[in-house]
Short mmCIF file of C-alpha atoms and ligand atoms in Angstrom, two decimals:
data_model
loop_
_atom_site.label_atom_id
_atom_site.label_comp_id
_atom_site.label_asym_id
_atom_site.label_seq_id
_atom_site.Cartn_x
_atom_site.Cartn_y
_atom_site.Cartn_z
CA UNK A 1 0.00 0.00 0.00
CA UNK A 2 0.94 3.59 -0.79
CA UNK A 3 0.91 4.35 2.91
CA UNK A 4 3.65 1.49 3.73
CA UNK A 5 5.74 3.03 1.15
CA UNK A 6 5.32 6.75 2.66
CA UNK A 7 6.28 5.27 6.32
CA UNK A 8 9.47 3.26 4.84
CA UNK A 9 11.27 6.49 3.23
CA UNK A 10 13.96 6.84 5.05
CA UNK A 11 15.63 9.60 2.82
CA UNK A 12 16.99 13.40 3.86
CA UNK A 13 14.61 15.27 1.95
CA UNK A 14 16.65 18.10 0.02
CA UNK A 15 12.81 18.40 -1.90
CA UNK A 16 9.42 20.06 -1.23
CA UNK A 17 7.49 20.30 0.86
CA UNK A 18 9.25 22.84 2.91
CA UNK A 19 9.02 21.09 6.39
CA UNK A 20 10.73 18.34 5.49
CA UNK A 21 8.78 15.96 7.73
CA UNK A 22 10.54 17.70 10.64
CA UNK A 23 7.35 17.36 12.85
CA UNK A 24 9.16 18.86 15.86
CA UNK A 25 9.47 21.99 14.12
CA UNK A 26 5.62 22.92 14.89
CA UNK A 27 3.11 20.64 17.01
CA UNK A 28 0.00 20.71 13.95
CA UNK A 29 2.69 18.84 11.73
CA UNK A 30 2.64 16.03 13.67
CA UNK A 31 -0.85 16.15 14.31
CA UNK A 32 -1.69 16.57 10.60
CA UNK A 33 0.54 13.72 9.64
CA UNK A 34 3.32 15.70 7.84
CA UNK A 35 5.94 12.96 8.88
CA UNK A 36 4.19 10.46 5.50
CA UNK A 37 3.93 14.22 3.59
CA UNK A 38 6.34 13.99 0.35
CA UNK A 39 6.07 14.95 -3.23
CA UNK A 40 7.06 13.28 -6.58
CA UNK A 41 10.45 12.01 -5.87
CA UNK A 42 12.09 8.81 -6.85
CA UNK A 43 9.75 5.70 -6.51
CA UNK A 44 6.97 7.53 -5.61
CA UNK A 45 5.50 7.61 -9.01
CA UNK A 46 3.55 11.04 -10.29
CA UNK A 47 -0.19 11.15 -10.33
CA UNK A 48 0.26 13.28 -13.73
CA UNK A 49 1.81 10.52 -15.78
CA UNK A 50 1.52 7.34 -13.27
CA UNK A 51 4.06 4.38 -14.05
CA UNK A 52 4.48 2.88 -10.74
CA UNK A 53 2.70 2.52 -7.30
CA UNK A 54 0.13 5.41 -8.39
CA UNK A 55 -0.40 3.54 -11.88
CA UNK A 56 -0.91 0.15 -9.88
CA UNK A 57 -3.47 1.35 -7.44
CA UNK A 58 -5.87 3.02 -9.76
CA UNK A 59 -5.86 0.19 -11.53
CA UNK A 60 -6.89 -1.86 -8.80
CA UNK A 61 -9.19 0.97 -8.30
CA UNK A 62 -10.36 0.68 -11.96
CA UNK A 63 -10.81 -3.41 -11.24
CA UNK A 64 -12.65 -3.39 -8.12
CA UNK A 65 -15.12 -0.61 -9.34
CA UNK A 66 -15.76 -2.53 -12.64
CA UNK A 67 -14.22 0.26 -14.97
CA UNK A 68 -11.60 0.34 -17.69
CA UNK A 69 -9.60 3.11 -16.03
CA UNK A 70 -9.63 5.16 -13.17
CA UNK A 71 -8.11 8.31 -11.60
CA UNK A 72 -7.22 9.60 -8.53
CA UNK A 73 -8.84 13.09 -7.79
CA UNK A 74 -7.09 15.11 -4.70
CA UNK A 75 -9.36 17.99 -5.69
CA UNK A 76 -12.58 16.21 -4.52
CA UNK A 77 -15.41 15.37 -7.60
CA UNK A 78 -14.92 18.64 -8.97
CA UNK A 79 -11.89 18.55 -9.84
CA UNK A 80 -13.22 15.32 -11.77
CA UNK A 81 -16.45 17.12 -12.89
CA UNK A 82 -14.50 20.02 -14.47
CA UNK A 83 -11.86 17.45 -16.18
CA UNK A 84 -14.83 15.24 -17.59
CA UNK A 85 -16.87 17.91 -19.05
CA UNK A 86 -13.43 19.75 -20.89
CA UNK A 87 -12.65 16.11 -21.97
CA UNK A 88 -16.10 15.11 -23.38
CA UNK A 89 -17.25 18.44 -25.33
CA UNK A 90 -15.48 21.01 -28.07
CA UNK A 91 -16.45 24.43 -26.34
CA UNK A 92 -19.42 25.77 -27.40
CA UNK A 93 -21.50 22.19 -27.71
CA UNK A 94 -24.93 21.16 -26.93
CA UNK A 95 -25.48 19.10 -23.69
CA UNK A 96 -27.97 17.96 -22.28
CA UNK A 97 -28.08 18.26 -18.39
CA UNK A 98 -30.27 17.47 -15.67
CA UNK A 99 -31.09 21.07 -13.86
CA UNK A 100 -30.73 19.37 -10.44
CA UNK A 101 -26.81 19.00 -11.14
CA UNK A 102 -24.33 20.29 -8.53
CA UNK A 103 -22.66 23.91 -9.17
CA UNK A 104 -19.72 22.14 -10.52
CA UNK A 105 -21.43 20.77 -13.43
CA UNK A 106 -22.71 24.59 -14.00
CA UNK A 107 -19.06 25.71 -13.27
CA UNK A 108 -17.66 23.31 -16.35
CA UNK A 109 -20.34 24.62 -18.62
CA UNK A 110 -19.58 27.54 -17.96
CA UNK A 111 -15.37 27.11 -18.33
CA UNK A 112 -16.39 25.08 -22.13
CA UNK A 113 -18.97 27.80 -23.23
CA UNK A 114 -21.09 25.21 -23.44
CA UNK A 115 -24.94 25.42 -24.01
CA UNK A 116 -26.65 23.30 -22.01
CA UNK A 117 -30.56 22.25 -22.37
CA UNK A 118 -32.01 21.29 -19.12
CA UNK A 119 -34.08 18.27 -18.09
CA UNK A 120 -35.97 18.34 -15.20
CA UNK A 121 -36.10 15.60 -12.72
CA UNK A 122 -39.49 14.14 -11.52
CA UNK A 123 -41.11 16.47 -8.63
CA UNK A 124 -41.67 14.13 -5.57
CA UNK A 125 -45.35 14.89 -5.24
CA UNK A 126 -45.83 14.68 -1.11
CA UNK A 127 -42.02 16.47 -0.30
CA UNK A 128 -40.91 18.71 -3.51
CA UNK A 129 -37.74 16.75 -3.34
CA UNK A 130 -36.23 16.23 -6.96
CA UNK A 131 -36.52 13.02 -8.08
CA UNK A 132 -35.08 10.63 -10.79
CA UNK A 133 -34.51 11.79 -14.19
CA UNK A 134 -36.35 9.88 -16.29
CA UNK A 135 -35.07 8.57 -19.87
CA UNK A 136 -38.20 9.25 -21.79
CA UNK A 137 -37.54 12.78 -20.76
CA UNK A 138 -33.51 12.37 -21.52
CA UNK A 139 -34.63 10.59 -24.96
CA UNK A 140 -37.21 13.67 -25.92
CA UNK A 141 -34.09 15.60 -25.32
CA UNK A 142 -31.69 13.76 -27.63
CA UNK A 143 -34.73 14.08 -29.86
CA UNK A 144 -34.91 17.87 -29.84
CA UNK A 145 -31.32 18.43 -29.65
CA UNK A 146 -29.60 15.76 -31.97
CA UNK A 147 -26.52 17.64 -31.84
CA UNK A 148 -26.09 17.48 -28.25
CA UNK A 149 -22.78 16.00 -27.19
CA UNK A 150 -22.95 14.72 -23.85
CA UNK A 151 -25.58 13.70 -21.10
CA UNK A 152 -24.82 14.92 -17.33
CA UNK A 153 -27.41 14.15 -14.32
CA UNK A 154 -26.69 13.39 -10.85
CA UNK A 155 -27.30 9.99 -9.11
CA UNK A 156 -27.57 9.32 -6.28
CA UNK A 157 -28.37 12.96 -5.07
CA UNK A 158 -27.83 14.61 -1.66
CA UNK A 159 -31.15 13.17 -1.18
CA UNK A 160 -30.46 9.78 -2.28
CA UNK A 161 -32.63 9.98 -5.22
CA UNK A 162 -31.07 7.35 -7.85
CA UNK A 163 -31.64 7.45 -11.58
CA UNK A 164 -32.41 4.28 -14.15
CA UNK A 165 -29.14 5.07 -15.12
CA UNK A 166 -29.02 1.74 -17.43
CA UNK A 167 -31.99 3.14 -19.34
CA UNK A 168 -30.80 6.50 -19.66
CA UNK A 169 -27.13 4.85 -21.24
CA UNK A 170 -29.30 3.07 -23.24
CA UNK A 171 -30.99 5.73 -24.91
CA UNK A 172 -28.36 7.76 -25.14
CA UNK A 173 -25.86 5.41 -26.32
CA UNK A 174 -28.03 4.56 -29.31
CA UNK A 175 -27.29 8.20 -30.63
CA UNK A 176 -23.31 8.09 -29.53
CA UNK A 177 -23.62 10.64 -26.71
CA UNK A 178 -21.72 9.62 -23.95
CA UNK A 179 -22.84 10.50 -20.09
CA UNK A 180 -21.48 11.57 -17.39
CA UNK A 181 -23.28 10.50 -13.80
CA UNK A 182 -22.11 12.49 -10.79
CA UNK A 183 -21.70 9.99 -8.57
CA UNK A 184 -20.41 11.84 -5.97
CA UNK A 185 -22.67 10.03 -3.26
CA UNK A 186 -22.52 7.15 -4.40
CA UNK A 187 -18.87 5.82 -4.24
CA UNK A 188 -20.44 3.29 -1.78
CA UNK A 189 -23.11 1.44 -4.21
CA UNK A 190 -22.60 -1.99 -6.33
CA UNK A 191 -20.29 -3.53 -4.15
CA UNK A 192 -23.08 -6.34 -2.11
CA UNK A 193 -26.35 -6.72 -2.62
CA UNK A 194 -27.92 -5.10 0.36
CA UNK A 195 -27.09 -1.47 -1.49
CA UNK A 196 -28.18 -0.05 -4.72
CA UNK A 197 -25.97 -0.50 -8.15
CA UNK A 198 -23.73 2.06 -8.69
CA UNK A 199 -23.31 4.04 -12.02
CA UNK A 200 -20.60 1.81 -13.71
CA UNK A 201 -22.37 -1.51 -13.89
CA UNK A 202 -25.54 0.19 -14.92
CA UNK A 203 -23.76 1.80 -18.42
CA UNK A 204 -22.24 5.24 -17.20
CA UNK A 205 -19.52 6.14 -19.50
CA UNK A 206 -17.72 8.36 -16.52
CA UNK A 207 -19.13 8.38 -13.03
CA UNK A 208 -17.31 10.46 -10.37
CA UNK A 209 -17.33 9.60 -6.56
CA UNK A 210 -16.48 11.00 -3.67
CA UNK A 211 -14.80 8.80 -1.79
CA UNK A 212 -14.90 11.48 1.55
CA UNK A 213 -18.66 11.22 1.13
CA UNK A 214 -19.32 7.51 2.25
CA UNK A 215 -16.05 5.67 2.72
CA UNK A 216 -13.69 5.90 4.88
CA UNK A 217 -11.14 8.20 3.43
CA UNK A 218 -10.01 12.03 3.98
CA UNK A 219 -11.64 15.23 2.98
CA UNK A 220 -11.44 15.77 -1.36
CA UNK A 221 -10.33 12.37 -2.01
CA UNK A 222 -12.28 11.00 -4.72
CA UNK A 223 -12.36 8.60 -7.71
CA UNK A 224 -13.48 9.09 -11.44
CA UNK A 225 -14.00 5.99 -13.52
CA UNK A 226 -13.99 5.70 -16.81
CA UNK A 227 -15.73 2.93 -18.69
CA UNK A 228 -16.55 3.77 -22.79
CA UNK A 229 -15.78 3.52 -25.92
CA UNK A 230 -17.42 6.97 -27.05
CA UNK A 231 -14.79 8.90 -24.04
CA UNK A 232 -11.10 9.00 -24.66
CA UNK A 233 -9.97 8.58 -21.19
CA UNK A 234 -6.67 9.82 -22.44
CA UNK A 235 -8.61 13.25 -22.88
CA UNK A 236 -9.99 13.02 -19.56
CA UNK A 237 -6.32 12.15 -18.11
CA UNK A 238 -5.50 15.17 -20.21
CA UNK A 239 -7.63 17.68 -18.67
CA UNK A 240 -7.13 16.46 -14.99
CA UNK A 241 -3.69 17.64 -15.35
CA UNK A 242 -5.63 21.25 -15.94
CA UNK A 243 -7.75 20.94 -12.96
CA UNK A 244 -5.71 19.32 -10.25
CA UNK A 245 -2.19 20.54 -8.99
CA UNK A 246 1.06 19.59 -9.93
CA UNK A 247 1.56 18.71 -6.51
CA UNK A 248 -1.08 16.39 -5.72
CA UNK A 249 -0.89 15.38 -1.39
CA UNK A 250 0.46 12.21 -1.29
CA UNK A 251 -1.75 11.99 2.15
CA UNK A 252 -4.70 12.35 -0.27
CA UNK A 253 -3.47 9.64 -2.94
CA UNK A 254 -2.35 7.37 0.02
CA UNK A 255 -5.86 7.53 1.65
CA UNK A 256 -7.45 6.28 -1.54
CA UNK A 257 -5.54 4.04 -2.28
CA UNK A 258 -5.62 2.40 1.76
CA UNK A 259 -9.66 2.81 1.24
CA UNK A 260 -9.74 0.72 -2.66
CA UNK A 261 -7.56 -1.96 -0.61
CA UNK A 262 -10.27 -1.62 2.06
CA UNK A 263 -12.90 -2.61 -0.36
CA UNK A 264 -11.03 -5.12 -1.81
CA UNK A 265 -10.38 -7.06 0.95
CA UNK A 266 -13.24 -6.12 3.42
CA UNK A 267 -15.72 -5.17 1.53
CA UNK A 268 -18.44 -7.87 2.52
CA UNK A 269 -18.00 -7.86 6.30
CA UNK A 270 -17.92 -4.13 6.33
CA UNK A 271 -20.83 -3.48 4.20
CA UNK A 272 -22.69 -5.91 5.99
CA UNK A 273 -22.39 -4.01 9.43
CA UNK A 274 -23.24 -0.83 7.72
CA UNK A 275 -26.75 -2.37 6.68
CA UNK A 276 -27.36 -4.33 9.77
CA UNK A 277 -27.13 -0.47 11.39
CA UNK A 278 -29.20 0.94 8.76
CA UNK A 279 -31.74 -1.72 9.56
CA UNK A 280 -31.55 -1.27 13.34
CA UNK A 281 -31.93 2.23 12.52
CA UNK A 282 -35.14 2.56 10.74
CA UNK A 283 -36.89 -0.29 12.77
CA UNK A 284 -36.24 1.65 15.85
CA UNK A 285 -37.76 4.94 13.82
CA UNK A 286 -41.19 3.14 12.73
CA UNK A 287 -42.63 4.27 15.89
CA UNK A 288 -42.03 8.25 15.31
CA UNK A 289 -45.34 9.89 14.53
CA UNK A 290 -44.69 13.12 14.01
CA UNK A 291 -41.56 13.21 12.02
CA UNK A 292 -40.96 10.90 8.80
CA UNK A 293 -38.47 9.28 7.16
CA UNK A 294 -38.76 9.26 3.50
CA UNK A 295 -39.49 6.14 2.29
CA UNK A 296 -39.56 5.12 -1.84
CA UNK A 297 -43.11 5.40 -2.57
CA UNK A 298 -42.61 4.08 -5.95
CA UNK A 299 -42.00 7.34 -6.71
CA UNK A 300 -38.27 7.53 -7.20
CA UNK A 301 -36.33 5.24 -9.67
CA UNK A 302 -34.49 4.14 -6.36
CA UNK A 303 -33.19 5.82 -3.33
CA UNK A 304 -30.37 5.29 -0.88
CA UNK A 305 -30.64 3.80 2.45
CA UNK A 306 -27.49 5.68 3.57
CA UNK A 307 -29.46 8.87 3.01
CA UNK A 308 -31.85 9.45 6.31
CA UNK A 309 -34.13 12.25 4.86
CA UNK A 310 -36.09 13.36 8.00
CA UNK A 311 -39.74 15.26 6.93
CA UNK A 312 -40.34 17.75 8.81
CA UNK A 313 -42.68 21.16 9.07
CA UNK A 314 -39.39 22.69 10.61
CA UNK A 315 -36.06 21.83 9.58
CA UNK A 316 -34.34 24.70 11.21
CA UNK A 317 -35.86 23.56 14.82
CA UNK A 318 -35.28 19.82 14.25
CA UNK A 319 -31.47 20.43 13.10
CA UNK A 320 -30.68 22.66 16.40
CA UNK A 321 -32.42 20.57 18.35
CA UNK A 322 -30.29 17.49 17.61
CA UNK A 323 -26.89 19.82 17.53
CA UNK A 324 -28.34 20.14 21.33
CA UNK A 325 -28.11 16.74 21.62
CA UNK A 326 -24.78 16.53 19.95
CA UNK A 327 -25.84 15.56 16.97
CA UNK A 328 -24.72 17.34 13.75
CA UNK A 329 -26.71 17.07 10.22
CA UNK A 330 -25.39 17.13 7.07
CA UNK A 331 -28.01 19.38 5.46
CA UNK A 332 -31.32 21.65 6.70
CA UNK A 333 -33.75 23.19 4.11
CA UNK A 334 -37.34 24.87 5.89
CA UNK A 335 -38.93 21.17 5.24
CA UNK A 336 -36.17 18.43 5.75
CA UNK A 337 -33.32 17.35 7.31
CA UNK A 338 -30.44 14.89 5.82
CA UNK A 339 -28.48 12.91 8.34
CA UNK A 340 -25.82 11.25 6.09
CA UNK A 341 -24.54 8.01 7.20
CA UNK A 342 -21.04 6.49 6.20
CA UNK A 343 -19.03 3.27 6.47
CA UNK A 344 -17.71 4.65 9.96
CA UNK A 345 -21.00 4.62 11.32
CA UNK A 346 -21.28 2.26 14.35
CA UNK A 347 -24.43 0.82 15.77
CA UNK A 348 -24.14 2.80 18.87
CA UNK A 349 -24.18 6.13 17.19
CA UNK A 350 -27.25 5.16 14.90
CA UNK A 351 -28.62 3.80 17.90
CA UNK A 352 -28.51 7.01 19.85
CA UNK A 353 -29.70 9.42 16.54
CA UNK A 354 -32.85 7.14 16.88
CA UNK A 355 -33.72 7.79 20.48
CA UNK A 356 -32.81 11.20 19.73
CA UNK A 357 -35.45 11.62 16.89
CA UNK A 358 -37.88 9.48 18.67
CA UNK A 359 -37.51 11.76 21.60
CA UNK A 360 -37.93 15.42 19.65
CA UNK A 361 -40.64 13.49 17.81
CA UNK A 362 -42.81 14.34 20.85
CA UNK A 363 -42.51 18.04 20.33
CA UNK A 364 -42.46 17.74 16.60
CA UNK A 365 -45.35 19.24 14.49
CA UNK A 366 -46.85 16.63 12.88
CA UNK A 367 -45.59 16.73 9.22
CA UNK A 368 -47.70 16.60 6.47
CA UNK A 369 -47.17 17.22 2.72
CA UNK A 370 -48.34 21.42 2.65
CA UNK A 371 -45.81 23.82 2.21
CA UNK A 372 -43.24 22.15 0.19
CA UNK A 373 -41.51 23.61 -2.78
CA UNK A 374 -39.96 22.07 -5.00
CA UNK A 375 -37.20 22.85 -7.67
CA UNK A 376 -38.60 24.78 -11.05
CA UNK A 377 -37.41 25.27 -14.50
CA UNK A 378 -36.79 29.20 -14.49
CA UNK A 379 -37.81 30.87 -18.47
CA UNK A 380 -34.23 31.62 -19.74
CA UNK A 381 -33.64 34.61 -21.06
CA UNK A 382 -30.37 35.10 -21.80
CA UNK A 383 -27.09 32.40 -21.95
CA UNK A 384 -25.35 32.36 -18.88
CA UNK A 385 -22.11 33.86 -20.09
CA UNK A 386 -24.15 36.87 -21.72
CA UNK A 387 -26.03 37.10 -18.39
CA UNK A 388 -22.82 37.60 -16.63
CA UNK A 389 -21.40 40.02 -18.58
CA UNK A 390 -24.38 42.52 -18.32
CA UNK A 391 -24.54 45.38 -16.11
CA UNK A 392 -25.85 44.69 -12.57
CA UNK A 393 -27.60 45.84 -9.45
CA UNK A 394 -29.10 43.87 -6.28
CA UNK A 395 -32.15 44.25 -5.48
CA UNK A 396 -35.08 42.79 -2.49
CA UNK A 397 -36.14 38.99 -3.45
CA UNK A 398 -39.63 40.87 -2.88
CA UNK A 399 -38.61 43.16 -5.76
CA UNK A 400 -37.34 40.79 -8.31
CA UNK A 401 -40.19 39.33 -10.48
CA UNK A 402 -39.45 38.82 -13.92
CA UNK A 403 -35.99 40.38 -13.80
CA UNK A 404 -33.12 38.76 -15.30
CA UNK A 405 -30.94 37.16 -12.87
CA UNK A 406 -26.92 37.40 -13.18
CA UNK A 407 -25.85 35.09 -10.94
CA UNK A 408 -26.24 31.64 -9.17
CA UNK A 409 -28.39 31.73 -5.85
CA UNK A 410 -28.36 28.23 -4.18
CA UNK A 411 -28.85 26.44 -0.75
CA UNK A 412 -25.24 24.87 0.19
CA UNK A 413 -25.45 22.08 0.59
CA UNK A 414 -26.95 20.73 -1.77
CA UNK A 415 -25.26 23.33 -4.14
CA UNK A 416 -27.92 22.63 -6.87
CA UNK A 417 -28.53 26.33 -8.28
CA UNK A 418 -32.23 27.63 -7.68
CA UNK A 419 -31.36 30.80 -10.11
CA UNK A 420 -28.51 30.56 -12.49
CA UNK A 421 -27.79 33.61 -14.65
CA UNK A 422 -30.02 34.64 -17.42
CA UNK A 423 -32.91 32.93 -15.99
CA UNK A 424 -36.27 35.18 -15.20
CA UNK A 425 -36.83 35.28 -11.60
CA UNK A 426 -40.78 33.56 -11.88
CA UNK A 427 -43.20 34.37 -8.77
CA UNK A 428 -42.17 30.29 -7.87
CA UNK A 429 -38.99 30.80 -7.39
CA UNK A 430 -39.86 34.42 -5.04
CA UNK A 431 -41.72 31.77 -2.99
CA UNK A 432 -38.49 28.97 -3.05
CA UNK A 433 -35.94 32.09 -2.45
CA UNK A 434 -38.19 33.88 0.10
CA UNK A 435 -39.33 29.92 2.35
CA UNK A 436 -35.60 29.71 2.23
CA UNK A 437 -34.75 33.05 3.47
CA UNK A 438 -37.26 32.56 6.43
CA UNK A 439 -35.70 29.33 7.78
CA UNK A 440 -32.54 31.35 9.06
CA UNK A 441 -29.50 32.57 7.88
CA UNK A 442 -26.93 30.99 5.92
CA UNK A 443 -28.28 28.72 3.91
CA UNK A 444 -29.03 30.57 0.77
CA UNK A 445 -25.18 31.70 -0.60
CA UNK A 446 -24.83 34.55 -3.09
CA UNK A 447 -27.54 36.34 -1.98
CA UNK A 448 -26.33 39.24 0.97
CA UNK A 449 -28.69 41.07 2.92
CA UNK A 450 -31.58 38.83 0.96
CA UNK A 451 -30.93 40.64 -2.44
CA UNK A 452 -30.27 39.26 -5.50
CA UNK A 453 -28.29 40.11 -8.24
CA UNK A 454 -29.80 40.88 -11.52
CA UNK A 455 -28.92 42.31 -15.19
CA UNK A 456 -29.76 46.00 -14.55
C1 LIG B 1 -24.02 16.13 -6.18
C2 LIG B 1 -22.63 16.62 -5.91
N1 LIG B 1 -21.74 16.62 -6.90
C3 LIG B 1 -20.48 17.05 -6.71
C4 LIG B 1 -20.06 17.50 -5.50
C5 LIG B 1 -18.65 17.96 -5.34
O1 LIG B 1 -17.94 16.99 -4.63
P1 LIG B 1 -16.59 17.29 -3.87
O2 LIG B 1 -16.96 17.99 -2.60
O3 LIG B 1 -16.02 15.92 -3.62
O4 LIG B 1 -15.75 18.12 -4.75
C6 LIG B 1 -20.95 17.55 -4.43
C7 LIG B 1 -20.55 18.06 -3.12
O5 LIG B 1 -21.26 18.14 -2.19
C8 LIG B 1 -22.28 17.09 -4.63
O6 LIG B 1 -23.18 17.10 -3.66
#
């Protein structure tokens, strides 16, 4: 394993970085792990043009995920997002995209010129949560748009929400368009039965995963997999060379590499705990009344067990309430809470979330399906790169009906734009912005002193 190597080198370091794993020199190096810290120095392979250890363990990575190549992103799944976009498109091309994609899909767009045409996922019908994309809509697309040169939608999503990605590939393949699933939640699926398939074995021709998300493994380590014949995966090597540094943390590389030899050897005895805790989990919530778990109604194409979605009628209250009890969520909008659960999850800390919800269930409101909003398609009036050259001023959210916007408003997390620029502000998406505003402070970004920025 990379990590053995990094422990083993033995060698005065007359190379970066500049504290020389001298972890006396300041107590946070030790603590931070500077002492297995190096950079690209003989033996160590380069994650830019890998030959040796690096080469070997994204292959492994590439065999245990199903895929005919993979890469090591230090730079999280954007930096994987950005490369995979440059890679698949000439600048200025067609693509179709599923509007519930994460700023980083917007962001590569944006870098290739590109001109996307939006699908919308499926509106949950009791929460507003955004659904699956479904590949009659993705095939009405290609139909529209036979020029189009790539498909990107998200799956699973923050919510869990899985697409029939098989279908999708299907449809799409028929026409030669490659697509690109942003797996970033779901670096955990496909590998035993209890969990969903993941994005690979279903057809996807890239799908990038956060490792950090799900599996154990630091903070921007992630994975994107390659597995086509319509994507050069040179290309998308290529462009990663763009995106990430040219001093990639051999921390990073070394913790994604320990966590691919994790699921390699472990991976049925570890995902098997993770479910048996899942299960203990939600049988001990089937007696809350007041809150809800969402559950697939038939609804959704599929969605994630390792996603607990708590309904609410106040996300704000139920999210401080269980940072009271020392419990912190990964995400809060006015009408839900998601609890993420990973592969370091042990039964005693699911255990105690459930007594915690069943106890704040007594004070709970009793949720019910009023209230919630869900994503819309804004009018576009302008392309986004016009819209952000224009002229600007802020003004109220009360005050902005049909003006143009010129930048991105979204809650983070998710990150999934509500408003991107040169799309009319509609009276729905007043409502979303304003429900938003009123559950507290912080969650809407771009958007100071509750104004947004239009094209004056
Ligand atoms: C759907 C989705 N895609 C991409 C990303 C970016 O992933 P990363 O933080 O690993 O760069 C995120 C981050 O939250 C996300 O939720």
């Amino acid at each position: 394993m990379i990590i053995d190597k990094l422990s083993g080198n033995k060698k005065i370091p007359m190379h970066m970085p500049g504290h020389k794993r001298n972890t006396a020199l300041a107590p946070y190096l030790k603590r931070l792990g500077a002492d297995l810290d190096i950079t690209e120095i003989e033996g160590f392979d380069n994650l830019h043009s890998p030959n040796g250890i690096i080469y070997e363990s994204m292959q492994k990575a590439a065999e245990v995920r199903g895929a005919k190549s993979a890469f090591y992103l230090v730079g999280g799944s954007t930096a994987g997002i950005l490369a995979s976009v440059a890679a698949g498109i000439e600048r200025g091309d067609k693509v179709i995209v599923a509007r519930n994609c994460h700023k980083s899909v917007y962001n590569a767009l944006e870098l290739q010129d590109a001109k996307p045409v939006f699908v919308m996922p499926k509106i949950h019908t009791k929460t507003g949560i955004s659904g699956s994309i479904e590949p009659c809509d993705i095939e009405d697309a290609i139909k529209e748009n036979p020029d189009a040169k790539l498909v990107i939608l998200t799956s699973p999503t923050y919510e869990g929400v899985t697409s029939d990605i098989k279908g999708i590939c299907k449809i799409a393949h028929k026409h030669n368009i490659p697509v690109l699933v942003d797996g970033a939640h779901g670096a955990h699926l496909g590998f035993t039965e209890d969990f969903l398939l993941d994005n690979i074995r279903q057809g996807a021709d890239i799908s990038v995963e956060s490792l950090h998300k799900t599996l154990p493994s630091l903070t921007q380590t992630a994975v994107c997999y390659v597995n086509s014949n319509l994507v050069d995966s040179q290309k998308v090597a290529d462009k990663l060379s763009v995106f990430q540094s040219s001093s990639p943390s051999y921390l990073l590389m070394a913790s994604i590499d320990g966590c691919i030899n994790l699921l390699a050897e472990k991976k049925e005895e570890l995902f098997l705990a993770w479910n048996q805790h899942l299960e203990y989990f939600y049988e001990k919530c089937k007696d809350l009344e007041n809150l809800k778990i969402l559950e697939n109604d038939g609804e959704f194409f599929g969605l994630d067990k390792t996603k607990i979605v708590i309904l609410t009628k106040n996300g704000p209250w139920l999210s401080n309430s269980l940072r009271e009890m020392g419990i912190e969520c990964e995400m809060t909008t006015p009408w839900y809470v998601v609890a993420m659960t990973g592969m370091g999850d042990t039964k005693e800390m699911l255990s105690y979330f459930a007594s915690c919800l069943l106890r704040l269930d007594k004070d709970a409101e009793k949720w019910d399906e009023t209230d919630t909003l869900g994503l819309t398609l804004p009018e576009k009036a302008m392309e986004t790169a016009d819209a952000k050259k224009e002229e600007y001023e802020w003004v109220e959210v009360a005050d902005s009906l049909d003006r143009i916007s010129a930048g991105y408003v979204f809650a983070y997390p998710p990150g999934v734009p509500i408003i991107a620029p040169g799309e009319v502000i509609s009276e729905e998406i007043k409502t979303l912005l304003s429900g938003y505003i009123k559950a507290g402070d912080g969650i809407l970004q771009n958007i100071p002193e509750n104004k947004v920025k239009v094209v004056k």
